[in-house]
Short mmCIF file of C-alpha atoms and ligand atoms in Angstrom, two decimals:
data_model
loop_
_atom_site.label_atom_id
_atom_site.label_comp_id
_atom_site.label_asym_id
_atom_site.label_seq_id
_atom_site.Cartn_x
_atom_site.Cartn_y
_atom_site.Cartn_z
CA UNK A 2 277.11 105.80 92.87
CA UNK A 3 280.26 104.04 94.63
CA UNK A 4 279.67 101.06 96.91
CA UNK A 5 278.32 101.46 100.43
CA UNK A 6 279.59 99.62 103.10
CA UNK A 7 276.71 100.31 106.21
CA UNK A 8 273.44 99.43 105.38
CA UNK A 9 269.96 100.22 107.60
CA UNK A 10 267.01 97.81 107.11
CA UNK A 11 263.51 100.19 107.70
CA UNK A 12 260.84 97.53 108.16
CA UNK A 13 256.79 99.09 107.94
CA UNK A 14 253.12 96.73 108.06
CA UNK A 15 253.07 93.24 109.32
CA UNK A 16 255.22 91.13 111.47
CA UNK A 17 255.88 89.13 108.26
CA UNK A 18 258.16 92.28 106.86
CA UNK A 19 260.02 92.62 110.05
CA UNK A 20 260.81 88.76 109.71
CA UNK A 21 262.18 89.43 106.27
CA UNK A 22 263.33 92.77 107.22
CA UNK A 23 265.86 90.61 109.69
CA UNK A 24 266.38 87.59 106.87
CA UNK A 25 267.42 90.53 104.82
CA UNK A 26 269.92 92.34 107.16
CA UNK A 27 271.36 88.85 107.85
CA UNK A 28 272.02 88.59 103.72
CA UNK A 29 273.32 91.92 103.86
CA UNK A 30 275.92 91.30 106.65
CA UNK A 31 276.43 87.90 105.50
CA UNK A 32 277.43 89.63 102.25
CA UNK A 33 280.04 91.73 104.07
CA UNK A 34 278.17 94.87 104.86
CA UNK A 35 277.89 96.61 108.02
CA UNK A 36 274.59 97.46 110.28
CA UNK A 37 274.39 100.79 110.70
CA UNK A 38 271.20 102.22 113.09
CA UNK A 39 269.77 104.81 111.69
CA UNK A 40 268.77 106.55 107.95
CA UNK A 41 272.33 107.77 107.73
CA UNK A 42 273.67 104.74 106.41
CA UNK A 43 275.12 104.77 103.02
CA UNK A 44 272.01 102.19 101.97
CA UNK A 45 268.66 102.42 103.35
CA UNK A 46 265.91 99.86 102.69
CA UNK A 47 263.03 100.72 103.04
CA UNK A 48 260.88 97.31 103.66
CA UNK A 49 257.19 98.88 102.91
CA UNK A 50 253.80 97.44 103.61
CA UNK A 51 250.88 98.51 100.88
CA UNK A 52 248.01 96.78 102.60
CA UNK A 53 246.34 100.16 103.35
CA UNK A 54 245.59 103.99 103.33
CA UNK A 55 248.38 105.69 101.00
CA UNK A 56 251.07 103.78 101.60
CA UNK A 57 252.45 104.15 98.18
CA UNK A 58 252.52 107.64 98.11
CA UNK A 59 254.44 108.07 101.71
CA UNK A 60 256.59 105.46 100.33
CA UNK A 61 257.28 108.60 97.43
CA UNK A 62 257.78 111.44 100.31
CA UNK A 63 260.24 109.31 102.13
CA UNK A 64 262.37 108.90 99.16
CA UNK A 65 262.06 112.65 98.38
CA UNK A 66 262.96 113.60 102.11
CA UNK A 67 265.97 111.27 102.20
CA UNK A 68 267.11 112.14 99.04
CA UNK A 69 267.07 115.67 99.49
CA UNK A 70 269.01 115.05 102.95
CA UNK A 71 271.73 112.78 101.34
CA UNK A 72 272.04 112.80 97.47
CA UNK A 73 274.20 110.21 97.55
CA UNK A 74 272.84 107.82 99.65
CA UNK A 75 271.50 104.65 97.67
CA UNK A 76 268.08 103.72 98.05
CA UNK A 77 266.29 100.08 97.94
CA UNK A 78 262.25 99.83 98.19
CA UNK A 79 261.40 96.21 99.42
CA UNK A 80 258.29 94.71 100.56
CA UNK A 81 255.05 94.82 98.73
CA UNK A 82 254.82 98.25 97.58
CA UNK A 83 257.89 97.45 95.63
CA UNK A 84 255.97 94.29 94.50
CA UNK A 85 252.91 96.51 92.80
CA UNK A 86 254.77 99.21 91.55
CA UNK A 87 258.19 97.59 90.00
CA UNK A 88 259.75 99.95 87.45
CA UNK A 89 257.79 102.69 87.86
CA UNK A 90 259.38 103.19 91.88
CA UNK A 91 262.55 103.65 89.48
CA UNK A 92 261.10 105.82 87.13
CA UNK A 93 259.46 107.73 89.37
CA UNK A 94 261.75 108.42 92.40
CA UNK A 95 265.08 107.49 91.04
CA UNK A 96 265.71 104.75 93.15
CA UNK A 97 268.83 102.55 92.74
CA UNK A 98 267.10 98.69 93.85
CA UNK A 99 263.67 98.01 93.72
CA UNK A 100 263.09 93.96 95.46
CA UNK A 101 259.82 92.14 95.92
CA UNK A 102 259.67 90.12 98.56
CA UNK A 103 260.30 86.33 96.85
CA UNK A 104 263.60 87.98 95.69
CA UNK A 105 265.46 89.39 98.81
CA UNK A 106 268.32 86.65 98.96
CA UNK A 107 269.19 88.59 95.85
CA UNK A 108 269.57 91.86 97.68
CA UNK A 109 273.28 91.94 97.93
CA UNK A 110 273.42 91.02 93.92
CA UNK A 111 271.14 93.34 93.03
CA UNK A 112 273.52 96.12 95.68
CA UNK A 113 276.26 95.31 93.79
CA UNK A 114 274.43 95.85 90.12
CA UNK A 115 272.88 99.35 91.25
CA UNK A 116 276.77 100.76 92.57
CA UNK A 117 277.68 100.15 88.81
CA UNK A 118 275.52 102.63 87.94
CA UNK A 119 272.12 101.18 86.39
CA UNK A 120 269.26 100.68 88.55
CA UNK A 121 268.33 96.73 90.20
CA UNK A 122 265.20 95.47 89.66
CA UNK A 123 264.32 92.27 90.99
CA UNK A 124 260.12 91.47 91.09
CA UNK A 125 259.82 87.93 90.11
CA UNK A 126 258.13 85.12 92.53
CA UNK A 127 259.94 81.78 91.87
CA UNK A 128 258.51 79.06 94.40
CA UNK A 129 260.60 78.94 97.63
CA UNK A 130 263.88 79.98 96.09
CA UNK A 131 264.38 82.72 98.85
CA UNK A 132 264.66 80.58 101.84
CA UNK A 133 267.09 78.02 100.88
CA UNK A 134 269.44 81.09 99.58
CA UNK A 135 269.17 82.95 102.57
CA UNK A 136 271.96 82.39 105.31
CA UNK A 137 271.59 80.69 108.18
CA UNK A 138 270.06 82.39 111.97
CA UNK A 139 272.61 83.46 114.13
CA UNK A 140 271.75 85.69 116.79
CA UNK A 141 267.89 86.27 117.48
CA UNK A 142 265.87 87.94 120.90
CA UNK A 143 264.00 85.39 123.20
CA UNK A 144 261.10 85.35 120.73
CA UNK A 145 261.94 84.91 117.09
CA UNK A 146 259.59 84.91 114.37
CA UNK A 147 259.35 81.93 111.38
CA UNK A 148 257.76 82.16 108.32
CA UNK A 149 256.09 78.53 107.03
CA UNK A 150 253.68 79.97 105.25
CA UNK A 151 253.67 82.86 102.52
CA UNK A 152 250.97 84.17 99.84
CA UNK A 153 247.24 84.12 99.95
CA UNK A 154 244.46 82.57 97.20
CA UNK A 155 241.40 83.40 99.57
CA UNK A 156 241.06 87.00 97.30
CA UNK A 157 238.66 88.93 99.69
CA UNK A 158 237.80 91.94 97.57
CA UNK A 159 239.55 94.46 99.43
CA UNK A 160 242.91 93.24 100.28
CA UNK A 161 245.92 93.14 97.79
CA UNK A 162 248.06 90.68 99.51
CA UNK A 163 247.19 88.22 96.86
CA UNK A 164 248.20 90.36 94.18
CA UNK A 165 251.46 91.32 96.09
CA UNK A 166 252.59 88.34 97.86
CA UNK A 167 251.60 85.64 95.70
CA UNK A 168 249.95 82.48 95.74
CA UNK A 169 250.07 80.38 98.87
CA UNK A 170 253.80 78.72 99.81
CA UNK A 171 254.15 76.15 102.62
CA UNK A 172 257.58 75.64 103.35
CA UNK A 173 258.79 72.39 103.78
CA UNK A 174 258.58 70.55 107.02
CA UNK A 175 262.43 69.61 107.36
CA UNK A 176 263.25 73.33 106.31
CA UNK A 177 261.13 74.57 109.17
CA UNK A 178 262.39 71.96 111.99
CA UNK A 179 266.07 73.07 111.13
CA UNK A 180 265.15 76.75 110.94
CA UNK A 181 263.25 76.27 114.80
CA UNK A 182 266.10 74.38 115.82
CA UNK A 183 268.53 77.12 114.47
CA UNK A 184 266.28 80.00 116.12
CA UNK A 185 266.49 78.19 119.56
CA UNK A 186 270.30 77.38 119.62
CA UNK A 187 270.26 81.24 118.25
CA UNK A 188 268.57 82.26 121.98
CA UNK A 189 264.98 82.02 121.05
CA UNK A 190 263.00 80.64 123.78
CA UNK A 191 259.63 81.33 121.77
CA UNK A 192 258.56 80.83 118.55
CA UNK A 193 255.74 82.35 116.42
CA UNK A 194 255.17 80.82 113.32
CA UNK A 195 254.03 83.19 110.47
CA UNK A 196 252.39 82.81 107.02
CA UNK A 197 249.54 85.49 105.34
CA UNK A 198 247.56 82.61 106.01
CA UNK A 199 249.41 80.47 108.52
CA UNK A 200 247.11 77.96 109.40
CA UNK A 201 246.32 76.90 105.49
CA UNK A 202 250.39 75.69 106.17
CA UNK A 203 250.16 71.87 104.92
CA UNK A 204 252.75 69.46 102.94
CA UNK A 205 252.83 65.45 102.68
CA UNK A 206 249.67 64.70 105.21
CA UNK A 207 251.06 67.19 107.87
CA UNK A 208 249.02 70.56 109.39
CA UNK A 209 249.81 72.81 111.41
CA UNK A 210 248.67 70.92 114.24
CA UNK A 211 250.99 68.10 113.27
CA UNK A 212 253.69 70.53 113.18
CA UNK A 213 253.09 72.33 116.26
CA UNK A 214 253.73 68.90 117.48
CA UNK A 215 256.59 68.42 116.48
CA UNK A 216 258.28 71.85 117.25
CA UNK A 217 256.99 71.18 120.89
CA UNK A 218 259.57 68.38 120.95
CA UNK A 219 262.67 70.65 120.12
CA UNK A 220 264.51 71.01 123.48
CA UNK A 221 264.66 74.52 124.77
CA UNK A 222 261.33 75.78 123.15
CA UNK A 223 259.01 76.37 125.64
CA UNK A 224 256.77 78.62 123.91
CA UNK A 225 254.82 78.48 120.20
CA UNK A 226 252.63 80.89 118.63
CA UNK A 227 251.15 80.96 115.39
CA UNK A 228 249.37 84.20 113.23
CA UNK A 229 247.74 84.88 110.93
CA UNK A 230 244.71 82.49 110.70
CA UNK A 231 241.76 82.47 108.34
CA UNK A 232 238.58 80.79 109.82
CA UNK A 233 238.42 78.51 107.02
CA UNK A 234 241.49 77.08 107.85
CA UNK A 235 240.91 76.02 111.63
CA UNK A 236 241.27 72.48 111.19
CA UNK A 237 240.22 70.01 114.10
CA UNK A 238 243.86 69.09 114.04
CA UNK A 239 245.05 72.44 114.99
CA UNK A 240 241.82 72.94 117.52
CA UNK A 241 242.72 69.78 119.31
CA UNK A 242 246.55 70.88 119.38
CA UNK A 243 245.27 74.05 121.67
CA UNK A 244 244.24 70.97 124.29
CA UNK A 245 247.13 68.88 123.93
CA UNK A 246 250.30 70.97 123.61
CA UNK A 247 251.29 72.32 126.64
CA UNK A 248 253.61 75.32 124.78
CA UNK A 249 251.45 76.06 122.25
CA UNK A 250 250.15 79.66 124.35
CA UNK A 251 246.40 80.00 124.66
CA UNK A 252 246.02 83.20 122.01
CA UNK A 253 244.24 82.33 118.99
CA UNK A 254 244.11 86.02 116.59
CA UNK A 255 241.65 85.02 113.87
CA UNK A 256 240.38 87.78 111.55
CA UNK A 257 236.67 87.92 111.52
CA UNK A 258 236.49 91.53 109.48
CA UNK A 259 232.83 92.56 109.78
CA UNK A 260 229.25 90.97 111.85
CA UNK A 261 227.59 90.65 109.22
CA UNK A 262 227.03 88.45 106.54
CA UNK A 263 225.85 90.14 103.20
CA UNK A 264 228.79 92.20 103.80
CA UNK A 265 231.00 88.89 104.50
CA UNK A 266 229.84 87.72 101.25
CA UNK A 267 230.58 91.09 99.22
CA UNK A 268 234.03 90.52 100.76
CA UNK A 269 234.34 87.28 99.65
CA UNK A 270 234.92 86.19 103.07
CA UNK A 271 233.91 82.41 102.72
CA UNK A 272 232.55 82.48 105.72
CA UNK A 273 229.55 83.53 107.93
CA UNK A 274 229.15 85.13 111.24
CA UNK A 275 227.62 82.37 112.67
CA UNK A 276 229.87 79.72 110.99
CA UNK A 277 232.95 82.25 112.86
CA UNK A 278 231.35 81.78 115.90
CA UNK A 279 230.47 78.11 116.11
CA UNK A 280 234.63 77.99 115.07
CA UNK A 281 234.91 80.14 118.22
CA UNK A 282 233.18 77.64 120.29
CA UNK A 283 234.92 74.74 119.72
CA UNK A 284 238.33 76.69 120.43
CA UNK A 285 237.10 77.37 123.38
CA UNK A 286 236.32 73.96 124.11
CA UNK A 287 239.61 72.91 123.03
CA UNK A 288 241.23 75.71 125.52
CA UNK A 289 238.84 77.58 127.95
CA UNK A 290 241.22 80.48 128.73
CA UNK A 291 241.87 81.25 125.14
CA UNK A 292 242.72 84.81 124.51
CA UNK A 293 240.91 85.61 121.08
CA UNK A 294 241.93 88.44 118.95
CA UNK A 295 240.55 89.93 115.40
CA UNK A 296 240.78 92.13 112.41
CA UNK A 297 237.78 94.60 111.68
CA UNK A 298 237.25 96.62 108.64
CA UNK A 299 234.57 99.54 108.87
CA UNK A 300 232.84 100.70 105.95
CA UNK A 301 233.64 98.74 103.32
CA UNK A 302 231.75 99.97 100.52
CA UNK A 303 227.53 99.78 100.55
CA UNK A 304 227.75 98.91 104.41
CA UNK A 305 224.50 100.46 106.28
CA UNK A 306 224.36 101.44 109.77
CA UNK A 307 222.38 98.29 110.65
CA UNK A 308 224.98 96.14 109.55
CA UNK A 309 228.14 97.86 110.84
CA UNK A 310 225.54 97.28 114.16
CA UNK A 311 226.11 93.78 113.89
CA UNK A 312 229.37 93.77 113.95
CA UNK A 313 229.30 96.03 117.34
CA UNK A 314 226.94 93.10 117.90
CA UNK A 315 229.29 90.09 117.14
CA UNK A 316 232.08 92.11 119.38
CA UNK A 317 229.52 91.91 122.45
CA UNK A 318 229.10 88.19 121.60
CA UNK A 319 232.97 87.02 121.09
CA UNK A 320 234.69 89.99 123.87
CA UNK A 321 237.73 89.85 122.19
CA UNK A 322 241.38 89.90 124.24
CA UNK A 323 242.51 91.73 121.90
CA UNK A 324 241.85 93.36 118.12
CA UNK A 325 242.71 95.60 115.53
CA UNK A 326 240.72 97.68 113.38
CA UNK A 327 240.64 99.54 110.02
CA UNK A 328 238.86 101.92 108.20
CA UNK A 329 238.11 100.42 104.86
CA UNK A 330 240.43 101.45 101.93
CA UNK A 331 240.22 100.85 98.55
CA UNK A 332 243.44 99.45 97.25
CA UNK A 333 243.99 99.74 93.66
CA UNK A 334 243.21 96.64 91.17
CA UNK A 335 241.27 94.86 94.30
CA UNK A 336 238.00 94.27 92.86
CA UNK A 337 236.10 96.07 96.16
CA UNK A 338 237.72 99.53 94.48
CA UNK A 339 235.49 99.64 92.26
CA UNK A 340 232.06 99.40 93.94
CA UNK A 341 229.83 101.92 94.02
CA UNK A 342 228.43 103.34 97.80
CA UNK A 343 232.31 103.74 99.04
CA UNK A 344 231.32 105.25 102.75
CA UNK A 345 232.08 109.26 103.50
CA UNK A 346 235.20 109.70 104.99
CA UNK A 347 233.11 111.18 108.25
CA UNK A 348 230.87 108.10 108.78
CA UNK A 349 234.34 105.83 108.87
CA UNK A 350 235.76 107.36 111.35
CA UNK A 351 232.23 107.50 113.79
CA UNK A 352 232.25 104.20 113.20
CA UNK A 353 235.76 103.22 113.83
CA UNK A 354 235.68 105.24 116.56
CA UNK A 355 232.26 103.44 118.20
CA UNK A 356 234.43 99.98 117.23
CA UNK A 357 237.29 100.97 119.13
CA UNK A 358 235.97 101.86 122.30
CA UNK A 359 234.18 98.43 122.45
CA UNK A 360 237.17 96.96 121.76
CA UNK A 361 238.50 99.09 124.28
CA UNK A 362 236.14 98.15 126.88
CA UNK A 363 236.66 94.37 126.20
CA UNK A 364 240.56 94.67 126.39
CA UNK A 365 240.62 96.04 129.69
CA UNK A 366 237.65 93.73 130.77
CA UNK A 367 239.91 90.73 129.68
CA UNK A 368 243.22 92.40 131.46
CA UNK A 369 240.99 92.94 134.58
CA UNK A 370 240.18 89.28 134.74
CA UNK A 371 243.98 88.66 134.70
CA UNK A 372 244.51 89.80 138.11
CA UNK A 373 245.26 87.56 140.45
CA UNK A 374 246.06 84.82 138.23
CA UNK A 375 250.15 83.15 138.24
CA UNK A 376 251.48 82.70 134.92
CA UNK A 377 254.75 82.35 133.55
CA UNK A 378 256.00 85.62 131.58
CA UNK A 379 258.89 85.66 129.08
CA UNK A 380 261.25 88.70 129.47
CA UNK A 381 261.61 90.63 126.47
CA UNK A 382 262.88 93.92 127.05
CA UNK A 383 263.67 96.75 129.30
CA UNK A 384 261.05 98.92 130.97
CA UNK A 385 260.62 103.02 131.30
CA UNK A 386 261.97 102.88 134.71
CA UNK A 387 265.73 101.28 135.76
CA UNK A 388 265.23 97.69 137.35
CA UNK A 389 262.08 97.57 135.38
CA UNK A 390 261.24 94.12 132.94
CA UNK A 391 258.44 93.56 130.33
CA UNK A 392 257.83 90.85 129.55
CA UNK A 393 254.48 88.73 128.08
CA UNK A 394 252.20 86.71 129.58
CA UNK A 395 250.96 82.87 127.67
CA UNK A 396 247.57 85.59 126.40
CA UNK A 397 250.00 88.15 125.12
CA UNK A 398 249.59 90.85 127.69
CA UNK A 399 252.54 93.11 128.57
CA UNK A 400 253.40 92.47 132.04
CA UNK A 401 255.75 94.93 133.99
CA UNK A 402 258.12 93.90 136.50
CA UNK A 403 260.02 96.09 139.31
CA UNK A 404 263.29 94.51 139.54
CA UNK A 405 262.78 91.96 136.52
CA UNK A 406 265.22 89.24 135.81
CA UNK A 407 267.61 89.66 132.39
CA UNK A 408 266.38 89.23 128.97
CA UNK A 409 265.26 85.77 127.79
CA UNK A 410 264.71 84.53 131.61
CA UNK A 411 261.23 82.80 131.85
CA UNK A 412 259.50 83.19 134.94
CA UNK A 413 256.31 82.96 137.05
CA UNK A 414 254.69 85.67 138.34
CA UNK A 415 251.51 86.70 140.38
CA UNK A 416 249.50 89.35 138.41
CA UNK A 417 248.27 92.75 140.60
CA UNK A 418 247.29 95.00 138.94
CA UNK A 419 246.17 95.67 135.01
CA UNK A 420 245.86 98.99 133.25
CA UNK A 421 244.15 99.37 129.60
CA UNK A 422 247.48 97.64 127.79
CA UNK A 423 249.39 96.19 129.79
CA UNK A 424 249.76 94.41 133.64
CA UNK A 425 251.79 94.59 136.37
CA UNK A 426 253.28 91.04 137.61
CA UNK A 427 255.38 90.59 141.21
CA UNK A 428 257.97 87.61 140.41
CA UNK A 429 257.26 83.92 142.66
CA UNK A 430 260.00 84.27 144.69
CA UNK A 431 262.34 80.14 144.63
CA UNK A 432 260.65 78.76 147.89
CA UNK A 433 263.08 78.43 150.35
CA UNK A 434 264.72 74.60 150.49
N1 5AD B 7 241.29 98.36 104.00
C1 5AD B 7 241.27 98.27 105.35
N2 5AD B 7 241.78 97.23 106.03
C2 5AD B 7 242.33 96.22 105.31
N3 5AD B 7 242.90 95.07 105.70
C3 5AD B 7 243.31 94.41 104.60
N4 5AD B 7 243.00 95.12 103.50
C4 5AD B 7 242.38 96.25 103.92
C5 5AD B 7 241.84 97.36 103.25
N5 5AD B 7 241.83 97.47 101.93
C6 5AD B 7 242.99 94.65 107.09
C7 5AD B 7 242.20 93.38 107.35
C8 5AD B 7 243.29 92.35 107.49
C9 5AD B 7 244.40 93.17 108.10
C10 5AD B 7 245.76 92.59 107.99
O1 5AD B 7 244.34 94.40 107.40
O2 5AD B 7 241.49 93.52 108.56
O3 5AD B 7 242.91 91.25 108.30
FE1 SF4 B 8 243.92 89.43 102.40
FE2 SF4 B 8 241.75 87.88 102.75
FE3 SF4 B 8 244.10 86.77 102.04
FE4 SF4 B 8 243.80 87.78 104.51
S1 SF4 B 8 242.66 86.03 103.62
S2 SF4 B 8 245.58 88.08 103.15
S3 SF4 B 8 242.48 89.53 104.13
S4 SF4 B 8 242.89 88.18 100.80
#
């Protein structure tokens, strides 16, 4: 295997892994090694994502294909399905560097090892090591993602974050300011702070509510955002900062998973569904145009018809903004695997599909309602047609422009029309002086 000199980051699952998928390409070129765009470059990691479906085994047919389409090409598997499976990636698929994801600053080491000829293998999860050894921000979009908060201990009994990311991390406060500060001097103009658990971030007396505070003071931020949230979590602190901080944007996603509470319980949620709502409420109170977003799971194992109904029930109630939702799958070594009454593949996918169009239904309900509003929307990228802008709105909405301003620019506009995804704005023309 000789050296390569181009490298191509491949980033799959949550916005966390395209955050590291960026920390890592900024190791790699910090290390001397060239961006490349696509597969063809003479190392390709592949950042994977393991939190559902079989995710391990495409992990296996994408090695196979690239190998057979380059031989030579050097392969690294990062992200969490490198985290469960370790060695056996190596033993299996031949793989040169296998990283988990508390050891990427190590990736250009562990590069180097593999073009000598033995294979890299770099799993372990020291506290915190990675961020301090990672280089600085340099260049970043208008809206930048920050990780505070890494690692989970809640253990719901499907999910395998836990076993693959760790115990929760909070970075420290100081390390975030400077890495904000960094961002926005880099171009970002928004923020969204990240953690598996984001809003359990806490160190010496301060929250995430204290901390949103703070950022709000950095000069040249005007926007914050903050996901993944577990209701648990939703301190007063944090509620209150949705009233008082004037950049921290009205969208709240907040992972409520199922309706209904002896299945809440078998997942070890912690919580109820009233306990989620009453949570609900005093957001709301906090910030009346909240957009509110969630995470569904259907059929997780032993769940009847009557109580996937209250979770179609609990949708009606909360008429989400926005959501995502899963078919249950069983991951292996999560505890829920092993139940009996896993649900036919057939009755998943009715239900999923029943889910989806209520969450549909709500989605365009809550674009609708946009319509007519002014809001300020921060350019993000190009649209299908020339002169067009996207950008997003303070709920997260795509809004198109004709004619848009460049990248980064932050501007008002008066919403017309809205389709099922996304809205069309018409830029607040600078009165005339
Ligand atoms: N099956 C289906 N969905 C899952 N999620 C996590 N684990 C599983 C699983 N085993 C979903 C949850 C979580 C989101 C990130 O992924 O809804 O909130
Ligand atoms: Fe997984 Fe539950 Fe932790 Fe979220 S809170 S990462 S669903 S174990």
């Amino acid at each position: 295997m000789t050296a390569p000199k181009t490298f191509h980051v491949k980033s799959f699952g949550c916005q966390m892994n395209v955050y590291d998928g960026e920390r890592m390409a900024e190791a790699m070129a910090a290390a001397g090694y060239t961006a490349a765009p696509g597969e063809d470059a003479d190392l390709v990691v592949l950042n994977t994502c393991h939190i559902r479906e079989k995710a391990t085994e495409k992990v296996y047919s994408d090695i196979g294909r690239m190998k057979k389409h380059r031989p030579d090409q050097m392969i690294a598997v990062a992200g969490c399905v490198a985290q469960a499976e370790g060695a056996e990636i190596v033993r299996r698929a031949k793989v040169d560097v296998v990283v988990g994801p508390q050891a990427y600053h190590n990736l250009p080491q562990l590069v180097a090892d593999a073009a000598k000829g033995t294979a890299a293998i770099d799993t372990d999860m020291p506290a915190l090591s990675k961020f301090g050894a990672l280089p600085a921000r340099r260049r970043v979009g208008p809206s930048a993602f920050l990780t505070v908060q890494e690692g989970c201990d809640k253990f719901c009994t499907y999910c395998v974050v836990p076993y693959t990311r760790g115990a929760e991390i909070s970075r420290p406060f100081a390390a975030i300011v400077d890495e904000a500060k960094a961002l926005v001097e880099a171009g970002a103009k928004e923020i969204t702070l990240l953690g598996q658990n984001v809003n359990a971030w806490s160190t010496d007396g301060e929250d995430l509510g204290s901390l949103i505070h703070t950022l709000d003071r950095i000069p040249g931020l005007a926007r914050i955002r903050y996901t993944t949230s577990h209701p648990n979590d939703m301190t007063q602190s944090l509620i209150d900062a949705h009233r008082d901080v004037a950049s921290l944007m009205p969208f709240l996603h907040l992972p409520v998973q199922s309706g209904n509470d002896r299945i809440l319980k078998a997942m070890n949620r912690s919580h109820t569904r009233d306990s989620y709502l009453r949570i609900l409420d005093r957001v709301r109170a906090a910030r009346p145009d909240i957009a509110l977003s969630g995470d569904f799971i259907v059929g997780f194992p032993g769940e009847t018809e009557a109580e996937f109904a209250d979770t179609l029930s609990l949708v009606a109630e909360v008429r989400h903004a926005m959501a995502f939702s899963f078919k249950y799958s069983p991951r292996p070594g999560t505890p829920a695997a092993d139940l009996p009454d896993q649900i036919a593949p057939e009755v998943m996918v009715d239900r999923l599909a029943r889910l989806q169009d209520a969450l549909g239904r709500d989605q365009a309900a809550f674009n609708a309602d946009t319509v007519g509003k002014r809001c300020a929307i921060l350019i993000e990228r190009p649209g299908r047609k020339p002169g067009q802008m996207i950008g997003k709105s303070p709920w997260l909405q795509s809004v198109v422009v004709e004619d848009g301003p460049p990248i980064g620019s932050l501007i008002d506009v008066d919403i017309v029309a809205a389709g099922p995804v996304s809205l069309t704005g018409v830029a607040v023309l600078a009165r005339a002086a």
